[in-house]
Structures are given as structure tokens and as C-alpha cells.
CSV table of C-alpha atoms in Angstrom, one decimal:
chain,number,residue,atom,x,y,z
A,1,MET,CA,-8.3,31.5,-5.4
A,2,LYS,CA,-5.0,29.6,-5.1
A,3,ASP,CA,-6.0,28.3,-1.7
A,4,ASP,CA,-9.4,27.2,-3.1
A,5,ALA,CA,-7.7,25.3,-5.9
A,6,GLU,CA,-5.2,23.7,-3.5
A,7,CYS,CA,-7.9,22.6,-1.1
A,8,ALA,CA,-10.3,21.3,-3.7
A,9,THR,CA,-10.1,17.6,-4.5
A,10,VAL,CA,-11.6,15.7,-7.4
A,11,TYR,CA,-13.9,13.2,-5.8
A,12,ASN,CA,-16.6,11.0,-7.2
A,13,MET,CA,-16.7,13.0,-10.5
A,14,ARG,CA,-17.3,16.2,-8.7
A,15,THR,CA,-15.0,18.9,-7.4
A,16,LEU,CA,-15.6,19.2,-3.6
A,17,LYS,CA,-14.3,22.1,-1.7
A,18,ILE,CA,-12.5,21.6,1.6
A,19,PRO,CA,-11.9,24.7,3.7
A,20,THR,CA,-8.4,25.9,4.2
A,21,ALA,CA,-7.1,26.1,7.8
A,22,SER,CA,-8.1,29.7,8.1
A,23,GLU,CA,-11.5,29.1,6.7
A,24,MET,CA,-12.3,26.3,9.2
A,25,SER,CA,-15.2,27.2,11.6
A,26,LEU,CA,-15.1,26.0,15.2
A,27,THR,CA,-18.9,25.6,15.2
A,28,LYS,CA,-18.8,23.4,12.1
A,29,VAL,CA,-15.9,21.4,13.4
A,30,CYS,CA,-17.7,20.9,16.7
A,31,ASN,CA,-20.9,20.0,14.9
A,32,ALA,CA,-19.0,17.4,12.9
A,33,LEU,CA,-17.4,15.9,15.9
A,34,GLY,CA,-20.5,16.1,18.1
A,35,ASP,CA,-21.7,12.6,17.1
A,36,PRO,CA,-20.3,9.3,18.5
A,37,VAL,CA,-19.8,7.7,15.0
A,38,ARG,CA,-18.0,10.7,13.6
A,39,MET,CA,-15.9,11.1,16.7
A,40,LYS,CA,-14.9,7.4,16.3
A,41,ILE,CA,-13.9,7.9,12.7
A,42,ALA,CA,-11.9,11.0,13.6
A,43,HIS,CA,-10.2,9.1,16.4
A,44,CYS,CA,-9.4,6.1,14.1
A,45,LEU,CA,-7.8,8.5,11.6
A,46,ALA,CA,-6.0,10.5,14.3
A,47,SER,CA,-4.4,7.4,15.8
A,48,SER,CA,-3.6,5.4,12.6
A,49,GLY,CA,-3.2,7.7,9.6
A,50,GLU,CA,-4.9,7.1,6.2
A,51,LYS,CA,-7.5,4.4,6.1
A,52,ASN,CA,-10.1,3.0,3.8
A,53,CYS,CA,-13.6,3.5,5.2
A,54,SER,CA,-13.9,-0.3,5.8
A,55,ALA,CA,-11.4,0.2,8.6
A,56,PHE,CA,-13.6,2.6,10.6
A,57,GLU,CA,-15.2,-0.3,12.6
A,58,VAL,CA,-18.6,1.4,12.8
A,59,ASP,CA,-21.1,-1.4,13.0
A,60,HIS,CA,-24.8,-1.4,12.1
A,61,ILE,CA,-24.5,1.6,9.8
A,62,SER,CA,-25.6,1.7,6.2
A,63,LYS,CA,-23.3,2.8,3.4
A,64,SER,CA,-25.4,5.9,2.9
A,65,THR,CA,-25.3,6.8,6.6
A,66,LEU,CA,-21.5,6.4,6.6
A,67,SER,CA,-21.2,8.5,3.5
A,68,HIS,CA,-23.3,11.2,5.3
A,69,HIS,CA,-20.9,11.1,8.3
A,70,ILE,CA,-17.9,11.3,6.0
A,71,LYS,CA,-19.4,14.2,4.1
A,72,LEU,CA,-19.9,16.3,7.4
A,73,LEU,CA,-16.3,15.5,8.5
A,74,ARG,CA,-15.0,16.5,5.1
A,75,GLU,CA,-17.0,19.7,4.7
A,76,ALA,CA,-15.9,20.8,8.2
A,77,GLY,CA,-12.3,20.4,7.0
A,78,ILE,CA,-11.5,17.5,9.4
A,79,ILE,CA,-10.7,14.8,6.9
A,80,GLN,CA,-9.2,14.7,3.4
A,81,PRO,CA,-10.4,12.1,0.9
A,82,ARG,CA,-8.2,10.4,-1.7
A,83,ILE,CA,-9.3,8.0,-4.5
A,84,GLU,CA,-7.1,5.2,-5.8
A,85,GLY,CA,-8.9,3.1,-8.4
A,86,LYS,CA,-12.2,2.0,-6.8
A,87,HIS,CA,-11.0,2.6,-3.3
A,88,HIS,CA,-11.6,5.7,-1.2
A,89,PHE,CA,-9.1,6.6,1.4
A,90,TYR,CA,-9.4,9.2,4.2
A,91,SER,CA,-6.9,10.9,6.4
A,92,LEU,CA,-7.2,13.4,9.2
A,93,ARG,CA,-6.0,16.9,8.3
A,94,LYS,CA,-3.7,17.1,11.3
A,95,ASP,CA,-1.5,20.0,10.0
A,96,GLU,CA,-4.6,22.2,9.3
A,97,LEU,CA,-6.3,21.2,12.6
A,98,ASN,CA,-3.1,21.8,14.6
A,99,THR,CA,-2.7,25.2,12.9
A,100,ARG,CA,-6.3,26.4,13.3
A,101,PHE,CA,-7.2,24.6,16.6
A,102,PRO,CA,-4.1,23.7,18.6
A,103,GLY,CA,-4.9,20.9,21.0
A,104,LEU,CA,-7.9,19.5,19.2
A,105,VAL,CA,-6.2,16.5,17.7
A,106,ASP,CA,-4.8,15.6,21.1
A,107,MET,CA,-8.3,15.9,22.6
A,108,ILE,CA,-9.6,13.5,19.9
A,109,LEU,CA,-6.8,11.0,20.6
A,110,GLN,CA,-7.6,11.1,24.3
A,111,THR,CA,-11.2,10.0,23.8
A,112,GLY,CA,-9.8,6.5,22.9
A,113,GLY,CA,-12.6,6.3,20.3
A,114,LEU,CA,-15.0,5.6,23.1
A,115,ASP,CA,-16.0,9.0,24.2
B,1,MET,CA,-20.8,10.5,45.5
B,2,LYS,CA,-18.9,13.5,46.8
B,3,ASP,CA,-18.2,14.7,43.3
B,4,ASP,CA,-21.8,14.2,42.4
B,5,ALA,CA,-22.9,16.3,45.4
B,6,GLU,CA,-20.4,19.0,44.6
B,7,CYS,CA,-21.4,19.2,41.0
B,8,ALA,CA,-25.2,19.1,41.5
B,9,THR,CA,-26.9,22.5,41.7
B,10,VAL,CA,-30.4,23.2,43.0
B,11,TYR,CA,-32.0,24.8,39.9
B,12,ASN,CA,-35.7,25.6,39.3
B,13,MET,CA,-36.8,23.3,42.1
B,14,ARG,CA,-35.0,20.3,40.6
B,15,THR,CA,-31.5,19.0,41.3
B,16,LEU,CA,-29.6,19.0,38.1
B,17,LYS,CA,-26.4,17.1,37.6
B,18,ILE,CA,-23.5,18.7,36.0
B,19,PRO,CA,-20.6,16.5,35.0
B,20,THR,CA,-17.3,16.7,36.8
B,21,ALA,CA,-14.2,17.6,34.7
B,22,SER,CA,-13.3,13.9,34.4
B,23,GLU,CA,-16.9,12.9,33.4
B,24,MET,CA,-17.1,15.4,30.6
B,25,SER,CA,-17.4,13.9,27.1
B,26,LEU,CA,-15.7,15.5,24.1
B,27,THR,CA,-18.5,14.3,21.8
B,28,LYS,CA,-21.2,15.9,24.1
B,29,VAL,CA,-19.1,19.1,24.5
B,30,CYS,CA,-18.7,19.3,20.7
B,31,ASN,CA,-22.4,18.6,20.2
B,32,ALA,CA,-23.2,21.4,22.5
B,33,LEU,CA,-20.8,23.9,20.8
B,34,GLY,CA,-21.8,22.8,17.3
B,35,ASP,CA,-24.5,25.3,16.9
B,36,PRO,CA,-24.0,29.1,16.2
B,37,VAL,CA,-26.3,30.2,19.0
B,38,ARG,CA,-24.7,28.0,21.7
B,39,MET,CA,-21.2,29.0,20.5
B,40,LYS,CA,-22.2,32.6,20.8
B,41,ILE,CA,-23.4,32.0,24.4
B,42,ALA,CA,-20.2,30.2,25.2
B,43,HIS,CA,-18.1,33.0,23.7
B,44,CYS,CA,-20.1,35.6,25.6
B,45,LEU,CA,-19.5,33.8,28.9
B,46,ALA,CA,-15.8,33.0,28.1
B,47,SER,CA,-15.1,36.7,27.3
B,48,SER,CA,-17.1,38.4,30.1
B,49,GLY,CA,-17.7,36.1,33.1
B,50,GLU,CA,-21.1,35.4,34.7
B,51,LYS,CA,-24.1,36.8,32.9
B,52,ASN,CA,-27.8,36.9,33.0
B,53,CYS,CA,-29.3,35.2,29.9
B,54,SER,CA,-30.6,38.6,28.8
B,55,ALA,CA,-27.0,39.5,28.1
B,56,PHE,CA,-26.5,36.8,25.5
B,57,GLU,CA,-27.6,39.0,22.6
B,58,VAL,CA,-29.2,36.1,20.7
B,59,ASP,CA,-32.0,37.7,18.7
B,60,HIS,CA,-35.2,36.2,17.3
B,61,ILE,CA,-35.1,33.2,19.7
B,62,SER,CA,-38.0,32.3,21.9
B,63,LYS,CA,-37.5,31.8,25.7
B,64,SER,CA,-38.1,28.1,25.3
B,65,THR,CA,-35.5,27.7,22.6
B,66,LEU,CA,-33.0,29.7,24.6
B,67,SER,CA,-33.7,27.4,27.6
B,68,HIS,CA,-33.1,24.4,25.3
B,69,HIS,CA,-29.7,25.8,24.2
B,70,ILE,CA,-28.8,26.5,27.9
B,71,LYS,CA,-29.8,23.0,28.9
B,72,LEU,CA,-27.5,21.4,26.3
B,73,LEU,CA,-24.6,23.6,27.4
B,74,ARG,CA,-25.2,22.8,31.0
B,75,GLU,CA,-25.6,19.1,30.5
B,76,ALA,CA,-22.3,18.9,28.6
B,77,GLY,CA,-20.7,20.6,31.5
B,78,ILE,CA,-19.8,23.8,29.7
B,79,ILE,CA,-21.8,26.3,31.8
B,80,GLN,CA,-22.8,26.5,35.4
B,81,PRO,CA,-26.2,28.1,36.5
B,82,ARG,CA,-26.7,30.2,39.6
B,83,ILE,CA,-30.1,31.5,40.9
B,84,GLU,CA,-30.4,34.8,42.8
B,85,GLY,CA,-34.0,35.6,43.6
B,86,LYS,CA,-35.8,35.6,40.3
B,87,HIS,CA,-32.7,35.9,38.2
B,88,HIS,CA,-30.7,33.1,36.6
B,89,PHE,CA,-27.0,33.7,36.0
B,90,TYR,CA,-24.7,31.5,34.0
B,91,SER,CA,-20.9,31.2,33.9
B,92,LEU,CA,-18.5,29.2,31.8
B,93,ARG,CA,-16.8,26.4,33.7
B,94,LYS,CA,-13.4,27.6,32.7
B,95,ASP,CA,-11.4,25.6,35.3
B,96,GLU,CA,-13.1,22.3,34.4
B,97,LEU,CA,-12.8,22.9,30.7
B,98,ASN,CA,-9.2,23.9,31.0
B,99,THR,CA,-8.5,20.8,33.0
B,100,ARG,CA,-10.3,18.4,30.7
B,101,PHE,CA,-9.8,20.0,27.3
B,102,PRO,CA,-6.8,22.3,27.4
B,103,GLY,CA,-7.0,24.9,24.6
B,104,LEU,CA,-10.8,24.7,24.1
B,105,VAL,CA,-11.6,28.0,26.0
B,106,ASP,CA,-9.0,29.8,23.9
B,107,MET,CA,-10.6,28.3,20.7
B,108,ILE,CA,-14.0,29.6,21.8
B,109,LEU,CA,-12.6,33.1,22.6
B,110,GLN,CA,-10.9,33.2,19.1
B,111,THR,CA,-14.2,32.7,17.4
B,112,GLY,CA,-15.1,36.3,18.4
B,113,GLY,CA,-18.7,35.0,18.8
B,114,LEU,CA,-19.1,35.1,15.0
B,115,ASP,CA,-17.8,31.7,14.0
């Protein structure tokens, strides 16, 4: 229960659960990363740290589609959201990913965001 | 062209291209592994070597659906097919995966096929 509390984040008036490192599923992580837009977002956060979603440089995508991509990345445990006023910031959960899937962050970085 | 020839395999009367290690895309590999059935097949082959598809122990799946899963794994470069008479055998391309994505085969093994 402590882990659950630690990994839940208040987001958009709802409490959203983010899996702990040990709860993360390789299938779900692969499913989240198995899309060019989501891989690009993961690469952006892996290479630069916390970012507002406007920094993702994913063109021709509606706000709702971007939200869907962010939701899949968050639910898989790949990214962590943070709200500051009206702004939503996201960061890659590098520590959790490196603990659960050693080497994966390096693989994401090596794509150059153009995989 | 030499790489192409080396990595093409005559399969079901067609020549199917399988990417070389350097051609493999992390997004496509993740897309292929981002499904419980395909992860189970990859785990089966990672833990046991070459197998006939009857050994995959994926219940309640039609032959055409299984073929689709195998196709996605093959096209991503994760598995290699081999035909012997009427039997189709598959193996995980461990060397290529270890070269291109170090650590990924270990991640697949650690799922226990139940991720």
C-alpha cells in the first residue's frame, strides 16, 4: 500500500496510479514504446529531462491524440507527470526503468528519436 | 546487397526479408513484443531454442492469428523461420538481438512468459 501511495500522483483532479518498478510489465512497456510518436516522446525525455508537452515536437497530432499517447506511456510506468499551475510537465522514470529493465533507457537514447 | 541476401530466407514459396542487426528498429521490435501472445512466443524461443509452432502453448488462437503474430515477430527481426519438409521451425535471433539491443533477451527471459 505504501508503494501504491508513493507512486500515485494527483493529476487532472484524479488520482492516477503509476506502477512501481517491480510492477512494470515488459509487454506493456513494449506496447507503449511500439509507436513512433511515443518512442519520440520517450527519446525526448530521455535525452533532455523534464519537459512540457509542447516540447515534444510531434507535428500534425491533435491534443487528444497526444494525451492518449501520454496516457499509454504513463500507465506503462515510463513517464511521470507533474503539474505546476496550468502547465503539465513530464519526465522519464529513468531510475525505475534502469532498475526494472537495465539497458532500455540506453536503447531509447540510441534511436536518436528517429527510429 | 550481400546483407540482404544473407538475411533473406526462402519461406512458403516466397522470399521474405528479415532485417539485419543494424537495420532492426527499436520501435518495431517493441511493437512486436508489445502483445502477451508474441511475448510468450519470444520467451518460449529465448528459453528453449528452435521450436515448431505447436510448442508455443498459446491456447485459443486460430492458425491464421498465430501466423499473424509470427509474421510481426519475423518482420521485426526477432525470430528466424526454417522449413524442414512440412514443418516450420522458429528460433530467436539471439546474436542479432544481443548485438543491436544488449539486455533485451535477458528482459524477455525474466518475464517468465507470464508478463
